[in-house]
Short mmCIF file of C-alpha atoms and ligand atoms in Angstrom, two decimals:
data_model
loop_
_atom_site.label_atom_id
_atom_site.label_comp_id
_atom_site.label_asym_id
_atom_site.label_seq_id
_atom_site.Cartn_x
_atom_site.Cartn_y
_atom_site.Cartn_z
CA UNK A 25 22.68 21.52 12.57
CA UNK A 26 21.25 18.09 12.57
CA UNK A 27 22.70 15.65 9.80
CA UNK A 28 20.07 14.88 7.55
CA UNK A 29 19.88 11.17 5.74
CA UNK A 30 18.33 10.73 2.24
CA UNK A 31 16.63 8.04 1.19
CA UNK A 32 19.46 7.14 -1.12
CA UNK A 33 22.16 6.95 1.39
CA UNK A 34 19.75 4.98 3.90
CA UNK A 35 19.45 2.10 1.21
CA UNK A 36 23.09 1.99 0.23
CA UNK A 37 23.57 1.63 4.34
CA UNK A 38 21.05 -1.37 4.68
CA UNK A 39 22.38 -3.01 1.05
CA UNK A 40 23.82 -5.24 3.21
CA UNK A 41 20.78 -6.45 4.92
CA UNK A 42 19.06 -7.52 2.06
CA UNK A 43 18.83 -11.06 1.13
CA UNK A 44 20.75 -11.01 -2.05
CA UNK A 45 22.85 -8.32 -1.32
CA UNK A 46 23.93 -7.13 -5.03
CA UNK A 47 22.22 -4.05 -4.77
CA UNK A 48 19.40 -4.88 -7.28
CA UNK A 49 17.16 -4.49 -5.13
CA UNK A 50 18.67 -1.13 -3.63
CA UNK A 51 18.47 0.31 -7.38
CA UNK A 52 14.95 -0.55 -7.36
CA UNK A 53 13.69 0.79 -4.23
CA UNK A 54 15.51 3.88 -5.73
CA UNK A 55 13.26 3.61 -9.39
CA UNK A 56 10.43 3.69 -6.86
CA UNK A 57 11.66 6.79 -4.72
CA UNK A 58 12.14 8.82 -8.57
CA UNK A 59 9.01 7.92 -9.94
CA UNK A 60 7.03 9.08 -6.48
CA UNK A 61 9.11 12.51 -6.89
CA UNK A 62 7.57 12.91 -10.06
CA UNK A 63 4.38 12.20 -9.48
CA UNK A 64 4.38 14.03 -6.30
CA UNK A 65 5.08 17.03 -8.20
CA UNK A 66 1.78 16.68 -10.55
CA UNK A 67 -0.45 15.34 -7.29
CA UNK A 68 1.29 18.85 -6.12
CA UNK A 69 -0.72 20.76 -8.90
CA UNK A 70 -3.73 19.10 -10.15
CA UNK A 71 -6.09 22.09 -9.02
CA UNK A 72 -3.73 24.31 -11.23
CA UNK A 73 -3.51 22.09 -14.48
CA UNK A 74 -6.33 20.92 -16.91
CA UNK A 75 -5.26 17.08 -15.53
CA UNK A 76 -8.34 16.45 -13.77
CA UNK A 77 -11.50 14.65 -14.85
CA UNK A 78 -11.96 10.98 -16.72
CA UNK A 79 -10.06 9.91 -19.29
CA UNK A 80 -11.68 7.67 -21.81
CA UNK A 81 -12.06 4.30 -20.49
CA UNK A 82 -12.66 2.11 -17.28
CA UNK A 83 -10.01 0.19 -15.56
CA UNK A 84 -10.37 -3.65 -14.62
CA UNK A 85 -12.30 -3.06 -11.62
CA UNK A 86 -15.15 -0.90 -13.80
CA UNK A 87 -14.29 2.20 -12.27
CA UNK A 88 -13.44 4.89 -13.97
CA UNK A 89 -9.94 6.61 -14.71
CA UNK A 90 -8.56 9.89 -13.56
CA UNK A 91 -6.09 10.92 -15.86
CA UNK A 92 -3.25 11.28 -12.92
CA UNK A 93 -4.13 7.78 -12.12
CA UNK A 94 -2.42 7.34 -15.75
CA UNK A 95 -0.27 9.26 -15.33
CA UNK A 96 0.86 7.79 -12.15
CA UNK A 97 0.80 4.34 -13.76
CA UNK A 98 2.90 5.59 -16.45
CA UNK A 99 5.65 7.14 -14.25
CA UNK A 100 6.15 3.93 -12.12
CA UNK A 101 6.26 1.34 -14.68
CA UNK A 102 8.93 3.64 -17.16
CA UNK A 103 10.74 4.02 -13.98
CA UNK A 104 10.80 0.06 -13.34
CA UNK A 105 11.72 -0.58 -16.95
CA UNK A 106 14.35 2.15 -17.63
CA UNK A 107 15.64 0.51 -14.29
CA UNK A 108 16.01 -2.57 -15.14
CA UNK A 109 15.79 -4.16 -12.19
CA UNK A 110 12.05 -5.31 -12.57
CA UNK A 111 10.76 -8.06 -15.28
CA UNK A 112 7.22 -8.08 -14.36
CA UNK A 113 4.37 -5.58 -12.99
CA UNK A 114 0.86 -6.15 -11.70
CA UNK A 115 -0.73 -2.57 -11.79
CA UNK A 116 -4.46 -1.29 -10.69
CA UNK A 117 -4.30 0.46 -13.88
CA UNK A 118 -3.51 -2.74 -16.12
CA UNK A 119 -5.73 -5.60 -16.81
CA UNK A 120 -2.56 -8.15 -16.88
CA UNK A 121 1.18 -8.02 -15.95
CA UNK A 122 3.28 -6.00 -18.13
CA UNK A 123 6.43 -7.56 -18.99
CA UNK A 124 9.12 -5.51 -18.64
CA UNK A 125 11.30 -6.19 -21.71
CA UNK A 126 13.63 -3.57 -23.79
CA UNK A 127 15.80 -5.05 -26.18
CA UNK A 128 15.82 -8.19 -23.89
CA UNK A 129 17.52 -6.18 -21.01
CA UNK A 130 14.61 -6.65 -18.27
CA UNK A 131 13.95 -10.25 -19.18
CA UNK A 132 17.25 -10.89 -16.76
CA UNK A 133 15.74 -8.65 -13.62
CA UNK A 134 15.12 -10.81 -11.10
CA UNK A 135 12.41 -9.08 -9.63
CA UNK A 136 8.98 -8.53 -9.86
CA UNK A 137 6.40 -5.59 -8.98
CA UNK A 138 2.62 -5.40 -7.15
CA UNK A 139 1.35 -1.86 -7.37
CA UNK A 140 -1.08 0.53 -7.16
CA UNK A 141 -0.22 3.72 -9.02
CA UNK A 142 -2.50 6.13 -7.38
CA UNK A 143 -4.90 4.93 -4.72
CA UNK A 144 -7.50 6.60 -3.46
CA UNK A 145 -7.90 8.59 -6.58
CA UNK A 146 -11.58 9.98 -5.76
CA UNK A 147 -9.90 12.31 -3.71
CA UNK A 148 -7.57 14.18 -5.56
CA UNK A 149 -10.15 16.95 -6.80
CA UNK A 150 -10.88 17.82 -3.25
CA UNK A 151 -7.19 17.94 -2.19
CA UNK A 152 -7.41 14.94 0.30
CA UNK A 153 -4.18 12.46 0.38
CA UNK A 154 -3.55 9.87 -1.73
CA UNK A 155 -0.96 7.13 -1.73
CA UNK A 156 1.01 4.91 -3.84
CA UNK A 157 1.36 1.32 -2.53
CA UNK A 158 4.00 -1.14 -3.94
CA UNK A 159 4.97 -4.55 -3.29
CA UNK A 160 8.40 -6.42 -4.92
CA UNK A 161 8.71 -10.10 -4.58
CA UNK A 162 11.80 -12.46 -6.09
CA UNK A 163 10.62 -13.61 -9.58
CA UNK A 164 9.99 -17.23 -9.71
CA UNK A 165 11.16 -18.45 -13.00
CA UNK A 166 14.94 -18.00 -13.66
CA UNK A 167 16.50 -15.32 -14.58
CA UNK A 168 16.27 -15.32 -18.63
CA UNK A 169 13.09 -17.58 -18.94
CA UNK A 170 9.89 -16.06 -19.82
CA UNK A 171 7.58 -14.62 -17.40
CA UNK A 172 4.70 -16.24 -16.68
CA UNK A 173 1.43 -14.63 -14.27
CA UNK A 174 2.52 -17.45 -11.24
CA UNK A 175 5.73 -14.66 -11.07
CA UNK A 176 3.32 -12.14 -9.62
CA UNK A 177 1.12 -14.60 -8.11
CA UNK A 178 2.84 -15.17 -4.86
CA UNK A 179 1.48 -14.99 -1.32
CA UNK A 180 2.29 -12.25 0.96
CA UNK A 181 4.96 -13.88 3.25
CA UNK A 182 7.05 -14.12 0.21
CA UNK A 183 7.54 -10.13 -0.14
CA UNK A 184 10.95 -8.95 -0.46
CA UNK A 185 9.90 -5.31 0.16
CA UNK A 186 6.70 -3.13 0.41
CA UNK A 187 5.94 0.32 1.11
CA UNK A 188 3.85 3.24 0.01
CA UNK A 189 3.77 6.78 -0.72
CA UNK A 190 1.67 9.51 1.11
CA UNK A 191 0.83 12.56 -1.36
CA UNK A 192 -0.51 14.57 1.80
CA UNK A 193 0.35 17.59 3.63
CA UNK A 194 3.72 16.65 3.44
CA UNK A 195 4.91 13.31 1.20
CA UNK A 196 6.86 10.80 2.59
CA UNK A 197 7.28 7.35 1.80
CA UNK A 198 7.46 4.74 4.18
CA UNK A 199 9.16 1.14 3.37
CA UNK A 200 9.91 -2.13 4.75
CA UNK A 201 12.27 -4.62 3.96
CA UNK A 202 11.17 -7.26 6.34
CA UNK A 203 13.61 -5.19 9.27
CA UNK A 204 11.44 -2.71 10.37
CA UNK A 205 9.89 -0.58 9.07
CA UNK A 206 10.81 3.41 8.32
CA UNK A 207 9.77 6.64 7.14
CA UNK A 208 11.24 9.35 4.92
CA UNK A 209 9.94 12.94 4.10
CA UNK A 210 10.24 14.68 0.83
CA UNK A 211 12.07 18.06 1.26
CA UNK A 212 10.97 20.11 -1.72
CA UNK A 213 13.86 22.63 -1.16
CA UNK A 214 16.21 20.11 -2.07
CA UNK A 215 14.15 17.60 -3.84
CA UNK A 216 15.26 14.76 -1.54
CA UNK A 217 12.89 11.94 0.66
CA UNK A 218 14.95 12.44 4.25
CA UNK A 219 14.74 9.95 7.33
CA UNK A 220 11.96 11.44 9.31
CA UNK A 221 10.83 8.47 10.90
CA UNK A 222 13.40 5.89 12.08
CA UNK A 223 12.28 2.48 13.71
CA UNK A 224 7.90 3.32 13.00
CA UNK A 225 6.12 1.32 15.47
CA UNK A 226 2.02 0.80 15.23
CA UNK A 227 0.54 1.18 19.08
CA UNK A 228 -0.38 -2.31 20.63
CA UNK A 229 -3.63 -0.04 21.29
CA UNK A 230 -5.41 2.72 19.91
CA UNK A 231 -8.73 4.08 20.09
CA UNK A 232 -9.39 5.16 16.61
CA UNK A 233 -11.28 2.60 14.18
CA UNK A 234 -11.75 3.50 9.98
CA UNK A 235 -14.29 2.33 8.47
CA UNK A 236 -16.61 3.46 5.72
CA UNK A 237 -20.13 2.93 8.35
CA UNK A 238 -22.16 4.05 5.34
CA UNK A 239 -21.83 0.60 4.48
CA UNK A 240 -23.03 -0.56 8.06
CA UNK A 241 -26.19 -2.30 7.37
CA UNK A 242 -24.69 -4.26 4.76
CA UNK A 243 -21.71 -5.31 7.28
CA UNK A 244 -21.62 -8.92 8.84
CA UNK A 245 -23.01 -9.19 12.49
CA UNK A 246 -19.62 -9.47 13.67
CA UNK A 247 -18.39 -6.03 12.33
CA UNK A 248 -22.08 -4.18 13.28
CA UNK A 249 -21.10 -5.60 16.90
CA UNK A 250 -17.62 -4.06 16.98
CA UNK A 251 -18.90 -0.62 15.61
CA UNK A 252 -21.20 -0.61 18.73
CA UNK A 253 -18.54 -1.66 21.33
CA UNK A 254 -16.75 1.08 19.46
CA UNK A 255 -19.39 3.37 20.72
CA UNK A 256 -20.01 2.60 24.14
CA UNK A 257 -18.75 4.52 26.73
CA UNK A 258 -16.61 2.71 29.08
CA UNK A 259 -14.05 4.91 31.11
CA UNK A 260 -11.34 2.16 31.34
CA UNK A 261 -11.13 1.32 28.27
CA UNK A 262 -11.18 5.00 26.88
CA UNK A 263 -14.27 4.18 25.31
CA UNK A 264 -15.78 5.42 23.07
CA UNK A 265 -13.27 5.60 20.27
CA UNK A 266 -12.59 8.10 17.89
CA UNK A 267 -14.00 7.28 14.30
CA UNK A 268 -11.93 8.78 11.29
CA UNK A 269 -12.60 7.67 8.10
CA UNK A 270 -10.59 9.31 5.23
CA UNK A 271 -11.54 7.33 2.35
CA UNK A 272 -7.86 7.14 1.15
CA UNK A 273 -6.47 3.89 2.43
CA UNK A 274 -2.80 5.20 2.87
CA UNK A 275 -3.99 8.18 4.64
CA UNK A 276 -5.89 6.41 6.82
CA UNK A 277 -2.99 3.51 7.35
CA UNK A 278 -0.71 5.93 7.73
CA UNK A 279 -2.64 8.09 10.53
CA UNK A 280 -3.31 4.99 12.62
CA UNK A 281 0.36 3.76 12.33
CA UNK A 282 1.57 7.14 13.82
CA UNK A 283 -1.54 6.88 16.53
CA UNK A 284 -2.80 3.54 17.46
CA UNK A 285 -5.87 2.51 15.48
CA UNK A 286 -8.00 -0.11 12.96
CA UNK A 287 -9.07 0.03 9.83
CA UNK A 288 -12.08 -2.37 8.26
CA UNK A 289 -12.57 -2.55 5.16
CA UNK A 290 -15.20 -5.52 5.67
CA UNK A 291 -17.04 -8.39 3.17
CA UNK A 292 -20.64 -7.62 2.89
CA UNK A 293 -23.29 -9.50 0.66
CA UNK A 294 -22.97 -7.40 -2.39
CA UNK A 295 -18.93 -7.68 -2.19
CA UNK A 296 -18.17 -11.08 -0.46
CA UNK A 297 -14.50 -10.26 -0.77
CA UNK A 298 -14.44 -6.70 -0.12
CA UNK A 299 -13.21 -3.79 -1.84
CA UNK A 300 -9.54 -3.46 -1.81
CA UNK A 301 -7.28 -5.76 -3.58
CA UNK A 302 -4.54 -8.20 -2.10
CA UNK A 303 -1.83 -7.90 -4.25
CA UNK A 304 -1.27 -4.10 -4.49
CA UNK A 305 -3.31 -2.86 -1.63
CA UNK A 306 -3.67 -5.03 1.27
CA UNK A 307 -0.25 -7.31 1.09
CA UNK A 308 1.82 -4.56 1.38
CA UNK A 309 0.01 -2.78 3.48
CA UNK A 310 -0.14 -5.60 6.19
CA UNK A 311 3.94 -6.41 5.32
CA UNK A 312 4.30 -2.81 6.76
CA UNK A 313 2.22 -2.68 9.54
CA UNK A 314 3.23 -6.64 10.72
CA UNK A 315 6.72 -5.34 10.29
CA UNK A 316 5.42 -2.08 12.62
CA UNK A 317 4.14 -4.51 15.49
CA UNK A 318 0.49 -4.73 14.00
CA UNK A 319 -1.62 -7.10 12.85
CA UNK A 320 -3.24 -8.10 9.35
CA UNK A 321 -5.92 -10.51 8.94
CA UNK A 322 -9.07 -11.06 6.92
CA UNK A 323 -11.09 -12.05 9.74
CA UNK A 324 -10.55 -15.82 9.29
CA UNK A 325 -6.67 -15.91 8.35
CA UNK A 326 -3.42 -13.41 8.35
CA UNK A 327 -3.52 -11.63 5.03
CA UNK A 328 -0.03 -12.16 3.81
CA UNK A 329 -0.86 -16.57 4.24
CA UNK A 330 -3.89 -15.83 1.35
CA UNK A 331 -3.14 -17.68 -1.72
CA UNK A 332 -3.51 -15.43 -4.62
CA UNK A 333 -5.54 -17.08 -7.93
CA UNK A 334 -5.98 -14.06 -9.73
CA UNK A 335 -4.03 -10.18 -10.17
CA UNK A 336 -7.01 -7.82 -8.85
CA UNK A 337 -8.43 -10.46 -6.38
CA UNK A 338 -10.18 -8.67 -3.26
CA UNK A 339 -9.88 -9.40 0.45
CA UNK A 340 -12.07 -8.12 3.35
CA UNK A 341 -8.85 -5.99 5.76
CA UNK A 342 -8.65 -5.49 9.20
CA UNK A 343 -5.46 -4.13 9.54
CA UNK A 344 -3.73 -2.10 12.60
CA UNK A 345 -3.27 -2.19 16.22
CA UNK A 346 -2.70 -5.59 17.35
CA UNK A 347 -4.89 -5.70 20.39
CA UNK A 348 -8.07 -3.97 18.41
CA UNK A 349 -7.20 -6.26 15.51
CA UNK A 350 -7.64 -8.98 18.25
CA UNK A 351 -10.31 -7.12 19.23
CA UNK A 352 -12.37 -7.59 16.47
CA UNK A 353 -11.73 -11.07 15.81
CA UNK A 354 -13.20 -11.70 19.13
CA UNK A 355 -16.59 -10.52 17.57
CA UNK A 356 -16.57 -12.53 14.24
P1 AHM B 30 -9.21 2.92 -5.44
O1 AHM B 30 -8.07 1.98 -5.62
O2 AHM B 30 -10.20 2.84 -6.55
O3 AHM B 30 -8.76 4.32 -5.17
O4 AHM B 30 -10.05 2.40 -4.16
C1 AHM B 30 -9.37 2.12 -3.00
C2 AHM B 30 -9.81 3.08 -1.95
C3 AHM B 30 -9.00 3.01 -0.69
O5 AHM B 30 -7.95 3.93 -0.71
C4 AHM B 30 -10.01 3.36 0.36
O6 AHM B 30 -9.68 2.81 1.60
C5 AHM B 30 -11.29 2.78 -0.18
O7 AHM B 30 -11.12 2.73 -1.57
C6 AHM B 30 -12.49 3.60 0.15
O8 AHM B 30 -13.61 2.96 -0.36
P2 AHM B 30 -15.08 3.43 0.02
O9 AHM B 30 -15.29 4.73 -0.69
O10 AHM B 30 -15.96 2.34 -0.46
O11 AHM B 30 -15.13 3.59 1.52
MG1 MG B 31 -6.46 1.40 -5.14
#
């Protein structure tokens, strides 16, 4: 029989890899992998439980809450502070950072957290994927001093870690430390993420592009342009591509990274900046797939160079195989 490798072991092996090798970082990448069991196992059974539907209120984008999207919230954030390895979190679900702090404990973690609970939430009710997607950076202050927001408000590049969680068909979380990037799958019988997927590399190529083309008229010339190349048939370049559009941006990530692909998620005049948000969609996202061999850009710069002003800020994404990424910069 094949050895298998949990997640747990896996970290403890590439401790020594890390930048500040005292295994604080290990033990949080660990609070992550917990939390994502737990809420697996609720994603698992929403048709089954009365946990579907709104709950009261809107988060700070306007849109409106599922309860697991809560839920999920809660999970990751006890996790992180029962941890105590994270000071700070920016969360979809929160309108500001929440400051880790029990009985002063946290207030020494040197490490702060980007995340989005429970993305793609709309799908849950129809039993299509959703994701979790986390990003940990190096606090900025000292260890001790108060946190401020310019903790969280750091640039891409300066990402320790990032990975996300797939709640699909099978769950596995997929993480990168800045050396590669690799994937493990949970293995309900034993309760354990395992190393599925050593080394993950994106194709330089793909023919598959994501993109939500209900949107299309309201898409800058540039993207309306690519869509059509997209479409035309053209023998040598296996053309015309395959369009898949989940709606769940890990799910749709995740199938391209395994495949070859791009996904848009584009500016248009009603949302100059996009949909998805930089700091706990989009950064760690593009750390992952730059780490893969892919390529992350807004369409004028690389994602992770944007210089964050604000928690929820959007970006337009064009994330994934580097030569479609390259591709569609061409056409802008
Ligand atoms: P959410 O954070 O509210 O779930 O929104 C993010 C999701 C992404 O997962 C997905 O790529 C995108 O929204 C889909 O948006 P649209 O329905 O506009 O195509
Ligand atoms: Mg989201």
């Amino acid at each position: 029989m094949k050895s298998i490798k949990t997640l747990g072991q896996f970290i403890i092996e590439k401790q020594a890899d890390f930048p500040y090798a005292k295994g604080e970082l290990s033990r949080l990448l660990r609070d992550i992998g917990i939390a994502a069991k737990i809420v697996n196992r609720e994603v698992n059974k929403a048709g089954l439980v009365d946990i579907l539907g709104n709950v009261q209120g809107v988060n700070v984008s306007g849109e409106s809450q599922k309860k697991l999207d809560v839920y999920a919230d809660e999970q990751f954030i006890t996790a992180l502070k029962s941890g105590g390895e994270c000071c700070f979190v920016a969360s979809e679900e929160q309108d500001e950072g929440v400051q880790l702090v029990d009985d002063g404990v946290s207030k020494d973690a040197n490490y702060v957290v980007c995340i989005d609970p429970l993305d793609g939430s709309s799908n849950i009710e129809v039993n299509v994927s959703v994701g979790t997607i986390f990003s940990i950076y190096r606090r900025k202050s000292n260890a001790g001093e108060d946190v401020s927001q310019d903790d969280l408000l750091q640039k891409g590049t300066k990402q320790v870690a990032a990975g996300y969680i797939i709640y699909g068909s099978s769950t596995m979380l997929v993480y990168t430390t800045g050396k590669g990037v690799n994937g493990f799958t949970l293995d309900p019988s034993i309760g354990e993420f395992c190393l599925s997927h050593p080394n993950m590399t994106i194709p330089k190529d793909g023919h598959i592009y994501s993109i939500n083309e209900g949107n299309y008229l309201k898409f800058p010339q540039g993207i309306k342009d690519y869509i059509k190349y997209c479409q035309v048939e053209d023998a040598a370049s296996n053309r015309p591509f395959t369009s898949r559009y989940i709606g769940s941006m890990v799910a749709d990530i995740h199938r391209n990274l395994l495949m070859g692909g791009i996904f848009i998620y584009p500016q248009t005049a009603q949302q100059p900046f996009g949909k998805l948000r930089l700091m706990y969609e989009c950064n760690p996202i593009a750390f992952i797939i730059e780490q893969a061999g892919g390529k992350a850009s807004t369409g004028e710069q690389r994602i992770m160079e944007v210089t964050p002003h604000h928690l929820h800020q959007r970006v337009p994404a064009i994330i994934g195989s580097t030569k479609m990424v390259d591709k569609v910069l061409s056409f802008l």
